[in-house]
Coordinates of C-alpha atoms in Angstrom, one line a residue:
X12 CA 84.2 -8.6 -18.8
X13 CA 83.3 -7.2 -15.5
X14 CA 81.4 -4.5 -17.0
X15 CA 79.3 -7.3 -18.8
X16 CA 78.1 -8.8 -15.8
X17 CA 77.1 -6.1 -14.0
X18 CA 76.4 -3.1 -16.2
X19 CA 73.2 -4.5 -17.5
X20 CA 71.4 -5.0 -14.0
X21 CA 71.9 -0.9 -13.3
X22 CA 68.5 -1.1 -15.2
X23 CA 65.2 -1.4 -12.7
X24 CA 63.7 -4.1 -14.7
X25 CA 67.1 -6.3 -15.3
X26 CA 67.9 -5.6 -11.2
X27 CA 64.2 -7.2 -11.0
X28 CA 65.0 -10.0 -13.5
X29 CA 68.5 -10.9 -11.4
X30 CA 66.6 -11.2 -7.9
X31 CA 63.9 -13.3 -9.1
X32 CA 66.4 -16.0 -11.2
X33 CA 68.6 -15.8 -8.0
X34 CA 66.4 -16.5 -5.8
X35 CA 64.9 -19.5 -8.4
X36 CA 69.0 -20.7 -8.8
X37 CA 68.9 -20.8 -5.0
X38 CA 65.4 -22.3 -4.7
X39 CA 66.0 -24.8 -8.0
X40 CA 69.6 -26.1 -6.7
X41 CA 68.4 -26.7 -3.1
X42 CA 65.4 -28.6 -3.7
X43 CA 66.1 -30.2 -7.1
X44 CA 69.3 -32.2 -5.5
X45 CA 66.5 -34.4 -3.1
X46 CA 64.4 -34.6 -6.6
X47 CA 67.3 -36.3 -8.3
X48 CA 68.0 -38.5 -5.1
X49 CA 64.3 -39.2 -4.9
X50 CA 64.2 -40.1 -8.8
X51 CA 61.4 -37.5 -9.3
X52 CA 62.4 -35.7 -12.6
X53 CA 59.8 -37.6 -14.2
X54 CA 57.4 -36.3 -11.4
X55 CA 58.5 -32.6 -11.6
X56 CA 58.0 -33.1 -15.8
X57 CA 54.2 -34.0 -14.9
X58 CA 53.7 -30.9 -12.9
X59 CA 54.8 -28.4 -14.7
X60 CA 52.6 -29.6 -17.7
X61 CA 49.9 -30.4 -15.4
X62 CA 49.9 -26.5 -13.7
X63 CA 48.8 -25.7 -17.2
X64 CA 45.3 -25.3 -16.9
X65 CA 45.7 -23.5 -13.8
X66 CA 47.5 -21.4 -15.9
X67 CA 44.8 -21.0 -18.8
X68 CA 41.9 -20.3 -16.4
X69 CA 43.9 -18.4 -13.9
X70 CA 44.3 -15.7 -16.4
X71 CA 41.1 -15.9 -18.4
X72 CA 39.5 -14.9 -14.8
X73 CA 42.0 -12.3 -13.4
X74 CA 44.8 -11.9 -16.7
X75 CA 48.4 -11.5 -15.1
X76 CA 47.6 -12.0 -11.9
X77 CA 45.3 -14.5 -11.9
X78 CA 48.2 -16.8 -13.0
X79 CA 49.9 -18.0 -10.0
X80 CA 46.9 -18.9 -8.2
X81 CA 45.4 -20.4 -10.8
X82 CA 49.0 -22.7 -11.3
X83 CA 48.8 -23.2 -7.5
X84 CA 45.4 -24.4 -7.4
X85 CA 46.5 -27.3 -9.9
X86 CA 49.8 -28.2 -8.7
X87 CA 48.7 -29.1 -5.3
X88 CA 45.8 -31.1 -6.6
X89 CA 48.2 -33.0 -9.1
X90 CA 50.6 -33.4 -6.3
X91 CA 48.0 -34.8 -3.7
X92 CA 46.5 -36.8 -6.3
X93 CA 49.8 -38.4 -7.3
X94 CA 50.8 -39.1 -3.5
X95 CA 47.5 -40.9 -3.0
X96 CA 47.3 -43.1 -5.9
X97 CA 51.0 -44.0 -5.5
X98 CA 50.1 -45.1 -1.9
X99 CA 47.7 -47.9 -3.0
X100 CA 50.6 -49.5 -4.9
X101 CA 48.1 -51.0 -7.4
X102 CA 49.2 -48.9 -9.9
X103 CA 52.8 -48.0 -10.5
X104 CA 54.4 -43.9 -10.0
X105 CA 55.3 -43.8 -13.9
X106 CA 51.9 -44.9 -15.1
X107 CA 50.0 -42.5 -12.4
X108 CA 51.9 -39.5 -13.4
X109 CA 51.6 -40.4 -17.3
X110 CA 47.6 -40.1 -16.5
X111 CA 47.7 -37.3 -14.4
X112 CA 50.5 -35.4 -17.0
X113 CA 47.7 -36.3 -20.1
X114 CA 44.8 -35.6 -18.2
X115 CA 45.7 -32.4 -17.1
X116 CA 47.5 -30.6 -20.2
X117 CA 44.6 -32.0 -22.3
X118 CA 42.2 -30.2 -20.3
X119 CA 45.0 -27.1 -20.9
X120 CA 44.9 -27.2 -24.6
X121 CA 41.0 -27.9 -24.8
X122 CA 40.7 -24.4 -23.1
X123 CA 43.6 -22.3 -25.0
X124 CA 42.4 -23.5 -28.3
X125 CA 39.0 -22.0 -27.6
X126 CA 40.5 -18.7 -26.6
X127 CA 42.5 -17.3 -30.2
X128 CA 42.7 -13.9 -29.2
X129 CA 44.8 -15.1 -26.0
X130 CA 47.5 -17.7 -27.3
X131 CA 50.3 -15.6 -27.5
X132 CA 50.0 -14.5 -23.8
X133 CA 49.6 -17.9 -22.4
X134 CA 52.7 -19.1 -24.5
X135 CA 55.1 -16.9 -22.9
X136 CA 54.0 -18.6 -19.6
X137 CA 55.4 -21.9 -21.8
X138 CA 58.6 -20.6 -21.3
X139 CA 58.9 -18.2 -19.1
X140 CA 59.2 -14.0 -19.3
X141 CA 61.8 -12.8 -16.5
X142 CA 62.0 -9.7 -18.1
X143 CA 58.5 -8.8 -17.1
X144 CA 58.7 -10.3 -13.4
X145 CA 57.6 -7.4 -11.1
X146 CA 57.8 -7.0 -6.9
X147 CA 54.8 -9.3 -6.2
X148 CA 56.8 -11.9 -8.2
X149 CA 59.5 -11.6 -6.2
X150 CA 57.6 -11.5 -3.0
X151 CA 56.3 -14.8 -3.7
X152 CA 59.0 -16.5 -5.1
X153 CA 61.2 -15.0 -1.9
X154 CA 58.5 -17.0 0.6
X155 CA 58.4 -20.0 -1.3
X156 CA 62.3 -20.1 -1.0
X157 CA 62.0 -19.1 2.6
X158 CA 59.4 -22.3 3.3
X159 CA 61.1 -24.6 1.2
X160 CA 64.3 -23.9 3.0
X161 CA 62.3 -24.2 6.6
X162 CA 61.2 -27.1 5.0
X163 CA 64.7 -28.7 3.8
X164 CA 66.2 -27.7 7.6
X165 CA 63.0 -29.1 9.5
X166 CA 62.7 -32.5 7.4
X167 CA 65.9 -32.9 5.5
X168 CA 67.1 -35.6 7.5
X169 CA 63.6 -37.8 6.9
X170 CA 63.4 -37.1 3.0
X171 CA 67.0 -38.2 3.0
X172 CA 65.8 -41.6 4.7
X173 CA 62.8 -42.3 2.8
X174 CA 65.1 -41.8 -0.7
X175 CA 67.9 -44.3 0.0
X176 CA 65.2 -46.9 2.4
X177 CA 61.7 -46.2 2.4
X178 CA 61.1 -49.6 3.8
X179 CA 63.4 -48.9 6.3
X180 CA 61.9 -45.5 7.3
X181 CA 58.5 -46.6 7.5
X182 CA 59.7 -49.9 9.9
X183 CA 60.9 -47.3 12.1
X184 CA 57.7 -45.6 12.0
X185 CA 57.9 -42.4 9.5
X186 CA 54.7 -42.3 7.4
X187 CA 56.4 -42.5 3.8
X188 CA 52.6 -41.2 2.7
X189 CA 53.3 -38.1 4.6
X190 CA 56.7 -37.6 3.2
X191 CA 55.7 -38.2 -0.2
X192 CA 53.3 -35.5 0.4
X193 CA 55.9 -33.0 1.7
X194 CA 57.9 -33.6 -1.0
X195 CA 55.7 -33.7 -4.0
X196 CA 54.1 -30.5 -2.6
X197 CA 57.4 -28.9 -2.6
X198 CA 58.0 -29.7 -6.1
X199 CA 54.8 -27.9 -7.0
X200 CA 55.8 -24.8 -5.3
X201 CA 59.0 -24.7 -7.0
X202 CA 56.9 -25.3 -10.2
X203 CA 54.5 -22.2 -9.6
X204 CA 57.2 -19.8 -8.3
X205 CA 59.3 -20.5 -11.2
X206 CA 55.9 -19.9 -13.9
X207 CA 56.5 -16.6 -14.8
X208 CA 59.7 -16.7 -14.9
X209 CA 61.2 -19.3 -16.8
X210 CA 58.1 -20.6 -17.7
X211 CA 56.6 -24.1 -16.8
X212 CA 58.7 -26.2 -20.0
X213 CA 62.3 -25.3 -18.8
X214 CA 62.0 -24.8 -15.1
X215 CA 62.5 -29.0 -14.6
X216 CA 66.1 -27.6 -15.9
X217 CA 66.5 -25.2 -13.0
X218 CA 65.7 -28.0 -10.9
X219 CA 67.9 -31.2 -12.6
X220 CA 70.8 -29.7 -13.8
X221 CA 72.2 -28.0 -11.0
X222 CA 72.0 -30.5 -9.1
X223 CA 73.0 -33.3 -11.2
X224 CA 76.0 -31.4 -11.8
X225 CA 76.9 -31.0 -7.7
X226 CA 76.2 -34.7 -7.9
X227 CA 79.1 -35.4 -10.2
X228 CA 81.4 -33.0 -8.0
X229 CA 80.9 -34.3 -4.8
X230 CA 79.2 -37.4 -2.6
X231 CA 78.8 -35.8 0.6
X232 CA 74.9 -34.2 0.7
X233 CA 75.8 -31.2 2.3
X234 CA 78.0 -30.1 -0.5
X235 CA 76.1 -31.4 -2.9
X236 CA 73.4 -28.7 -1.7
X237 CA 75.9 -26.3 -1.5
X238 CA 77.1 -26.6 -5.2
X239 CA 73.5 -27.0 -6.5
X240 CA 72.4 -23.7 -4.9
X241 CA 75.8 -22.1 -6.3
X242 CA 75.7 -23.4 -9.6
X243 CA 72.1 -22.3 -9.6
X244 CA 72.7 -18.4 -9.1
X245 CA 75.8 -18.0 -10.7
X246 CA 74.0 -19.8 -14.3
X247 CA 71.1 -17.8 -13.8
X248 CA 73.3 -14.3 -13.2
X249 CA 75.5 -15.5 -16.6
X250 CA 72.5 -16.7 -18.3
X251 CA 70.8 -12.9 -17.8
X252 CA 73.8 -11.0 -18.6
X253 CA 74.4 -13.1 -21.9
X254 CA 71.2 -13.1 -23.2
X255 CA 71.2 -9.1 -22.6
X256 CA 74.6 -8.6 -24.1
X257 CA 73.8 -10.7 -27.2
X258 CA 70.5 -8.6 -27.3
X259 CA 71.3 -5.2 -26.8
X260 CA 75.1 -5.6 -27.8
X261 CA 75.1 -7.6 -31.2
X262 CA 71.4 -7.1 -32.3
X263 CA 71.0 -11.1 -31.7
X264 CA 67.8 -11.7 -29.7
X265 CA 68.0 -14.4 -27.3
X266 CA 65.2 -15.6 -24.7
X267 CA 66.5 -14.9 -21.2
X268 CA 64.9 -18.1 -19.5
X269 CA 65.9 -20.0 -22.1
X270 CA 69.8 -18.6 -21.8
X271 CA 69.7 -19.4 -18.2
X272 CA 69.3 -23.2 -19.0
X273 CA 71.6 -23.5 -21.8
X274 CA 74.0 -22.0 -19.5
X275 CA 73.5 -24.5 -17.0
X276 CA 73.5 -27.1 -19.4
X277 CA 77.2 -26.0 -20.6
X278 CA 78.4 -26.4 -17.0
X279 CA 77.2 -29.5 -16.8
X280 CA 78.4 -30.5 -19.9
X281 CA 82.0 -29.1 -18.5
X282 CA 81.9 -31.3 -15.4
X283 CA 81.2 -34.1 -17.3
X284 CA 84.2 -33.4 -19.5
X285 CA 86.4 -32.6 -17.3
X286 CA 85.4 -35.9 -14.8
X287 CA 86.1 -38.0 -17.8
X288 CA 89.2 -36.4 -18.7
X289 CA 90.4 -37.1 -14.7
X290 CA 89.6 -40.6 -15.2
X291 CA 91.3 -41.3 -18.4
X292 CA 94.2 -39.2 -16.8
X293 CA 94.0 -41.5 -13.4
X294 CA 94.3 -44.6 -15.9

């Protein structure tokens, strides 16, 4: 058993693979537990369809590397975008991130569909390649985790306010705009870090499930973190040495990115068992 888990990562590009979905199971589970206190699954859906356009042009321009900036470029606008519609208040979050979700990935598809010869490149940024992540991958996903956690420590206590009493906050003078912004801007970082890696379909997984699974576990917020970032690297080390054992071992190819989340997805379906279980047991 031991020898599953860490044989496979004496290889350069599975050692590669394992710091880049640690670092996302760190960056995910932190960040995705004040998305599910904020309600903001729905938001974090929008931008990863609407970075895909970014995507498209980013590497028509440059190819490989071109994508992250390109992603960037598109996240921030959707997130800024969102933030100041949502502040008018005449229209409601859902239907402003339905438009910007449509608007966006329609422009995505417009521009794939013209370009045949690249298709199957651009769908492995659908879900993800962490196979193929290389040192400037890591580099960047590194800093984002860096600022998002400068971020989290700096402000933690303010986007904790403004998700249990925004009216609240703003009477005692935070700008909920300016929050909002903070926020949603983090959730696009995670978004574009997480591109290449498990693509921009399955990262809202990195960033719900963790989390949701702490949030079963415990009440108190620092654990919850705790558990979320936990959960997140330990199903993102099982999920890599799975998928290479099922690959390499038993000649049955599975997706690594796509492993992580299933793998995630089983914990959480354990928690929720067993919490059931204690209940009916308490009864």
């Amino acid at each position: 058993m031991i020898d599953i888990l860490v044989t496979p990562f004496d290889r350069p590009y599975m050692t590669r693979a394992l710091v880049e979905a640690l670092l996302l199971g760190a960056l995910c589970g932190a960040v995705g537990v004040y998305v599910l206190l904020r309600r903001l699954a729905f938001l974090t859906d929008a931008v990863t369809h609407t970075v895909f356009p970014g995507v498209v042009v980013g590497f028509l321009v440059s190819g490989r590397s071109g994508i992250v900036p390109g992603a960037l470029v598109c996240a921030v606008a959707a997130a800024a975008l969102f933030t100041a519609i949502a502040a008018t208040r005449r229209v409601n979050e859902d239907a402003t991130l339905a438009v910007l979700l449509t608007a966006f990935f329609a422009v995505g598809v417009i521009l794939i569909s013209r370009q045949h010869s690249y298709t199957a490149d651009l769908t492995a940024f659908l879900f993800g390649h962490v196979l193929t992540i290389d040192t400037t991958d890591i580099v960047v996903t590194a800093a984002v985790t860096v600022l998002a956690g400068l971020v989290l420590l700096g402000l933690g206590k303010e986007l904790l306010l403004r998700a249990f009493d925004p009216e609240w906050a703003r009477a005692t003078g935070y700008r909920i705009t300016a929050l909002d912004l903070v926020s949603n801007m983090l959730i696009a970082l995670v978004v574009v870090a997480s591109v290449q890696a498990v693509g921009t379909v399955l990262v809202i997984a990195m960033l719900v499930v963790p989390a949701a699974a702490a949030r079963l576990l415990s009440e108190r917020l620092g654990v919850i973190v705790a558990v979320a970032v936990l959960v997140g690297m330990v199903g993102a080390w099982l999920g890599l040495a799975t998928s290479y054992e099922a690959s390499v071992g038993h000649d049955l190819r599975l997706a690594a990115g796509a492993t992580i989340v299933l793998v995630l997805v089983a914990f959480y379906a354990l928690v929720t068992l067993g919490q059931a279980t204690r209940r009916l047991v308490r009864r």
